[in-house]
């Protein structure tokens, strides 16, 4: 019976050793999982930081684009006002010249050519 107990104790010892090996492997696996999770968290944090940086850059670009749009709109509006003023000046010149022409007496030749029964004979 001693041999059977020895055999039983040996088997139990083998089982304990195998269990210890499995526990060690499990702990090592858990550590690897924890390291992987930490790496994932770190990567996620870097991604979030990158997203925030991108949002900042996008807002900066939007602001610059809006500034340029406002600048161009201002220049266009200024040019429109200049052209309006120029056109008004030309209209005034044309009206003045027309008024001068209306006030000037027609020459006899022009008067005769406008009235059918007074046309000159060549």
PDB file of C-alpha atoms in Angstrom:
ATOM      1  CA  UNK A   1       0.000   0.000   0.000  1.00  0.00           C
ATOM      2  CA  UNK A   2       2.921   2.335   0.551  1.00  0.00           C
ATOM      3  CA  UNK A   3       3.731   2.009  -3.101  1.00  0.00           C
ATOM      4  CA  UNK A   4       0.202   2.974  -4.012  1.00  0.00           C
ATOM      5  CA  UNK A   5       0.407   6.006  -1.708  1.00  0.00           C
ATOM      6  CA  UNK A   6       3.759   6.917  -3.184  1.00  0.00           C
ATOM      7  CA  UNK A   7       2.313   6.582  -6.636  1.00  0.00           C
ATOM      8  CA  UNK A   8      -0.718   8.645  -5.617  1.00  0.00           C
ATOM      9  CA  UNK A   9       1.492  11.321  -4.032  1.00  0.00           C
ATOM     10  CA  UNK A  10       3.685  11.385  -7.131  1.00  0.00           C
ATOM     11  CA  UNK A  11       0.628  11.843  -9.333  1.00  0.00           C
ATOM     12  CA  UNK A  12      -0.651  14.574  -7.045  1.00  0.00           C
ATOM     13  CA  UNK A  13       2.760  16.253  -7.179  1.00  0.00           C
ATOM     14  CA  UNK A  14       2.716  16.084 -10.981  1.00  0.00           C
ATOM     15  CA  UNK A  15      -0.769  17.567 -11.004  1.00  0.00           C
ATOM     16  CA  UNK A  16       0.343  20.391  -8.682  1.00  0.00           C
ATOM     17  CA  UNK A  17       3.344  21.077 -10.911  1.00  0.00           C
ATOM     18  CA  UNK A  18       1.141  21.060 -14.015  1.00  0.00           C
ATOM     19  CA  UNK A  19      -1.370  23.311 -12.270  1.00  0.00           C
ATOM     20  CA  UNK A  20       1.436  25.685 -11.234  1.00  0.00           C
ATOM     21  CA  UNK A  21       2.637  25.744 -14.849  1.00  0.00           C
ATOM     22  CA  UNK A  22      -0.879  26.486 -16.056  1.00  0.00           C
ATOM     23  CA  UNK A  23      -1.285  29.212 -13.444  1.00  0.00           C
ATOM     24  CA  UNK A  24       2.028  30.728 -14.538  1.00  0.00           C
ATOM     25  CA  UNK A  25       0.926  30.615 -18.188  1.00  0.00           C
ATOM     26  CA  UNK A  26      -2.428  32.154 -17.251  1.00  0.00           C
ATOM     27  CA  UNK A  27      -0.734  34.963 -15.341  1.00  0.00           C
ATOM     28  CA  UNK A  28       1.635  35.570 -18.242  1.00  0.00           C
ATOM     29  CA  UNK A  29      -1.348  35.652 -20.623  1.00  0.00           C
ATOM     30  CA  UNK A  30      -3.196  38.073 -18.364  1.00  0.00           C
ATOM     31  CA  UNK A  31      -0.127  40.319 -18.216  1.00  0.00           C
ATOM     32  CA  UNK A  32       0.075  40.273 -22.007  1.00  0.00           C
ATOM     33  CA  UNK A  33      -3.609  41.147 -22.201  1.00  0.00           C
ATOM     34  CA  UNK A  34      -3.125  44.019 -19.762  1.00  0.00           C
ATOM     35  CA  UNK A  35      -0.155  45.293 -21.776  1.00  0.00           C
ATOM     36  CA  UNK A  36      -2.243  45.040 -24.941  1.00  0.00           C
ATOM     37  CA  UNK A  37      -5.086  46.941 -23.294  1.00  0.00           C
ATOM     38  CA  UNK A  38      -2.679  49.639 -22.120  1.00  0.00           C
ATOM     39  CA  UNK A  39      -1.277  49.930 -25.639  1.00  0.00           C
ATOM     40  CA  UNK A  40      -4.805  50.206 -26.999  1.00  0.00           C
ATOM     41  CA  UNK A  41      -5.671  52.912 -24.458  1.00  0.00           C
ATOM     42  CA  UNK A  42      -2.475  54.763 -25.308  1.00  0.00           C
ATOM     43  CA  UNK A  43      -3.231  54.476 -29.031  1.00  0.00           C
ATOM     44  CA  UNK A  44      -6.775  55.665 -28.461  1.00  0.00           C
ATOM     45  CA  UNK A  45      -5.503  58.662 -26.472  1.00  0.00           C
ATOM     46  CA  UNK A  46      -3.074  59.522 -29.284  1.00  0.00           C
ATOM     47  CA  UNK A  47      -5.911  59.257 -31.796  1.00  0.00           C
ATOM     48  CA  UNK A  48      -8.113  61.533 -29.686  1.00  0.00           C
ATOM     49  CA  UNK A  49      -5.265  64.043 -29.374  1.00  0.00           C
ATOM     50  CA  UNK A  50      -4.765  63.859 -33.138  1.00  0.00           C
ATOM     51  CA  UNK A  51      -8.478  64.430 -33.691  1.00  0.00           C
ATOM     52  CA  UNK A  52      -8.427  67.487 -31.437  1.00  0.00           C
ATOM     53  CA  UNK A  53      -5.378  68.808 -33.268  1.00  0.00           C
ATOM     54  CA  UNK A  54      -7.114  68.242 -36.611  1.00  0.00           C
ATOM     55  CA  UNK A  55     -10.243  70.029 -35.360  1.00  0.00           C
ATOM     56  CA  UNK A  56      -8.071  72.973 -34.346  1.00  0.00           C
ATOM     57  CA  UNK A  57      -6.382  73.049 -37.749  1.00  0.00           C
ATOM     58  CA  UNK A  58      -9.737  72.788 -39.528  1.00  0.00           C
ATOM     59  CA  UNK A  59     -11.102  75.716 -37.508  1.00  0.00           C
ATOM     60  CA  UNK A  60      -7.942  77.684 -38.251  1.00  0.00           C
ATOM     61  CA  UNK A  61      -8.287  77.022 -41.987  1.00  0.00           C
ATOM     62  CA  UNK A  62     -11.998  77.902 -41.886  1.00  0.00           C
ATOM     63  CA  UNK A  63     -11.144  81.194 -40.187  1.00  0.00           C
ATOM     64  CA  UNK A  64      -8.471  81.979 -42.773  1.00  0.00           C
ATOM     65  CA  UNK A  65     -10.834  81.140 -45.644  1.00  0.00           C
ATOM     66  CA  UNK A  66     -13.564  83.342 -44.138  1.00  0.00           C
ATOM     67  CA  UNK A  67     -11.051  86.171 -43.703  1.00  0.00           C
ATOM     68  CA  UNK A  68     -10.067  85.889 -47.374  1.00  0.00           C
ATOM     69  CA  UNK A  69     -13.725  85.790 -48.443  1.00  0.00           C
ATOM     70  CA  UNK A  70     -14.431  88.923 -46.403  1.00  0.00           C
ATOM     71  CA  UNK A  71     -11.365  90.626 -47.878  1.00  0.00           C
ATOM     72  CA  UNK A  72     -12.398  89.793 -51.457  1.00  0.00           C
ATOM     73  CA  UNK A  73     -16.000  90.845 -50.790  1.00  0.00           C
ATOM     74  CA  UNK A  74     -14.732  94.173 -49.485  1.00  0.00           C
ATOM     75  CA  UNK A  75     -12.550  94.722 -52.551  1.00  0.00           C
ATOM     76  CA  UNK A  76     -15.399  93.770 -54.897  1.00  0.00           C
ATOM     77  CA  UNK A  77     -17.811  96.110 -53.094  1.00  0.00           C
ATOM     78  CA  UNK A  78     -15.255  98.926 -53.275  1.00  0.00           C
ATOM     79  CA  UNK A  79     -14.765  98.330 -57.010  1.00  0.00           C
ATOM     80  CA  UNK A  80     -18.539  98.287 -57.556  1.00  0.00           C
ATOM     81  CA  UNK A  81     -18.823 101.658 -55.809  1.00  0.00           C
ATOM     82  CA  UNK A  82     -15.955 103.050 -57.921  1.00  0.00           C
ATOM     83  CA  UNK A  83     -17.617 101.853 -61.120  1.00  0.00           C
ATOM     84  CA  UNK A  84     -20.996 103.245 -60.038  1.00  0.00           C
ATOM     85  CA  UNK A  85     -19.382 106.613 -59.459  1.00  0.00           C
ATOM     86  CA  UNK A  86     -17.585 106.438 -62.804  1.00  0.00           C
ATOM     87  CA  UNK A  87     -20.789 105.469 -64.636  1.00  0.00           C
ATOM     88  CA  UNK A  88     -22.734 108.255 -62.901  1.00  0.00           C
ATOM     89  CA  UNK A  89     -20.052 110.713 -64.019  1.00  0.00           C
ATOM     90  CA  UNK A  90     -20.286 109.505 -67.606  1.00  0.00           C
ATOM     91  CA  UNK A  91     -24.094 109.655 -67.511  1.00  0.00           C
ATOM     92  CA  UNK A  92     -23.834 113.232 -66.239  1.00  0.00           C
ATOM     93  CA  UNK A  93     -21.418 114.096 -69.082  1.00  0.00           C
ATOM     94  CA  UNK A  94     -23.752 112.564 -71.669  1.00  0.00           C
ATOM     95  CA  UNK A  95     -26.782 114.382 -70.228  1.00  0.00           C
ATOM     96  CA  UNK A  96     -24.857 117.671 -70.257  1.00  0.00           C
ATOM     97  CA  UNK A  97     -23.749 117.160 -73.869  1.00  0.00           C
ATOM     98  CA  UNK A  98     -27.294 116.218 -74.869  1.00  0.00           C
ATOM     99  CA  UNK A  99     -28.632 119.341 -73.178  1.00  0.00           C
ATOM    100  CA  UNK A 100     -26.022 121.446 -74.997  1.00  0.00           C
ATOM    101  CA  UNK A 101     -27.028 119.877 -78.293  1.00  0.00           C
ATOM    102  CA  UNK A 102     -30.707 120.502 -77.583  1.00  0.00           C
ATOM    103  CA  UNK A 103     -30.021 124.142 -76.704  1.00  0.00           C
ATOM    104  CA  UNK A 104     -27.868 124.845 -79.777  1.00  0.00           C
ATOM    105  CA  UNK A 105     -29.723 126.195 -82.809  1.00  0.00           C
ATOM    106  CA  UNK A 106     -29.756 123.970 -85.839  1.00  0.00           C
ATOM    107  CA  UNK A 107     -27.997 125.211 -88.911  1.00  0.00           C
ATOM    108  CA  UNK A 108     -30.172 126.219 -91.871  1.00  0.00           C
ATOM    109  CA  UNK A 109     -28.958 123.280 -93.937  1.00  0.00           C
ATOM    110  CA  UNK A 110     -29.857 120.772 -91.205  1.00  0.00           C
ATOM    111  CA  UNK A 111     -33.240 122.428 -90.672  1.00  0.00           C
ATOM    112  CA  UNK A 112     -34.020 122.247 -94.375  1.00  0.00           C
ATOM    113  CA  UNK A 113     -32.945 118.603 -94.620  1.00  0.00           C
ATOM    114  CA  UNK A 114     -35.286 117.656 -91.779  1.00  0.00           C
ATOM    115  CA  UNK A 115     -38.333 119.271 -93.370  1.00  0.00           C
ATOM    116  CA  UNK A 116     -39.373 117.370 -96.518  1.00  0.00           C
ATOM    117  CA  UNK A 117     -40.736 120.295 -98.540  1.00  0.00           C
ATOM    118  CA  UNK A 118     -37.670 122.464 -97.794  1.00  0.00           C
ATOM    119  CA  UNK A 119     -34.947 120.181 -99.085  1.00  0.00           C
ATOM    120  CA  UNK A 120     -32.255 121.861-101.134  1.00  0.00           C
ATOM    121  CA  UNK A 121     -31.937 121.053-104.804  1.00  0.00           C
ATOM    122  CA  UNK A 122     -28.501 119.871-105.790  1.00  0.00           C
TER     123      UNK A 122
END
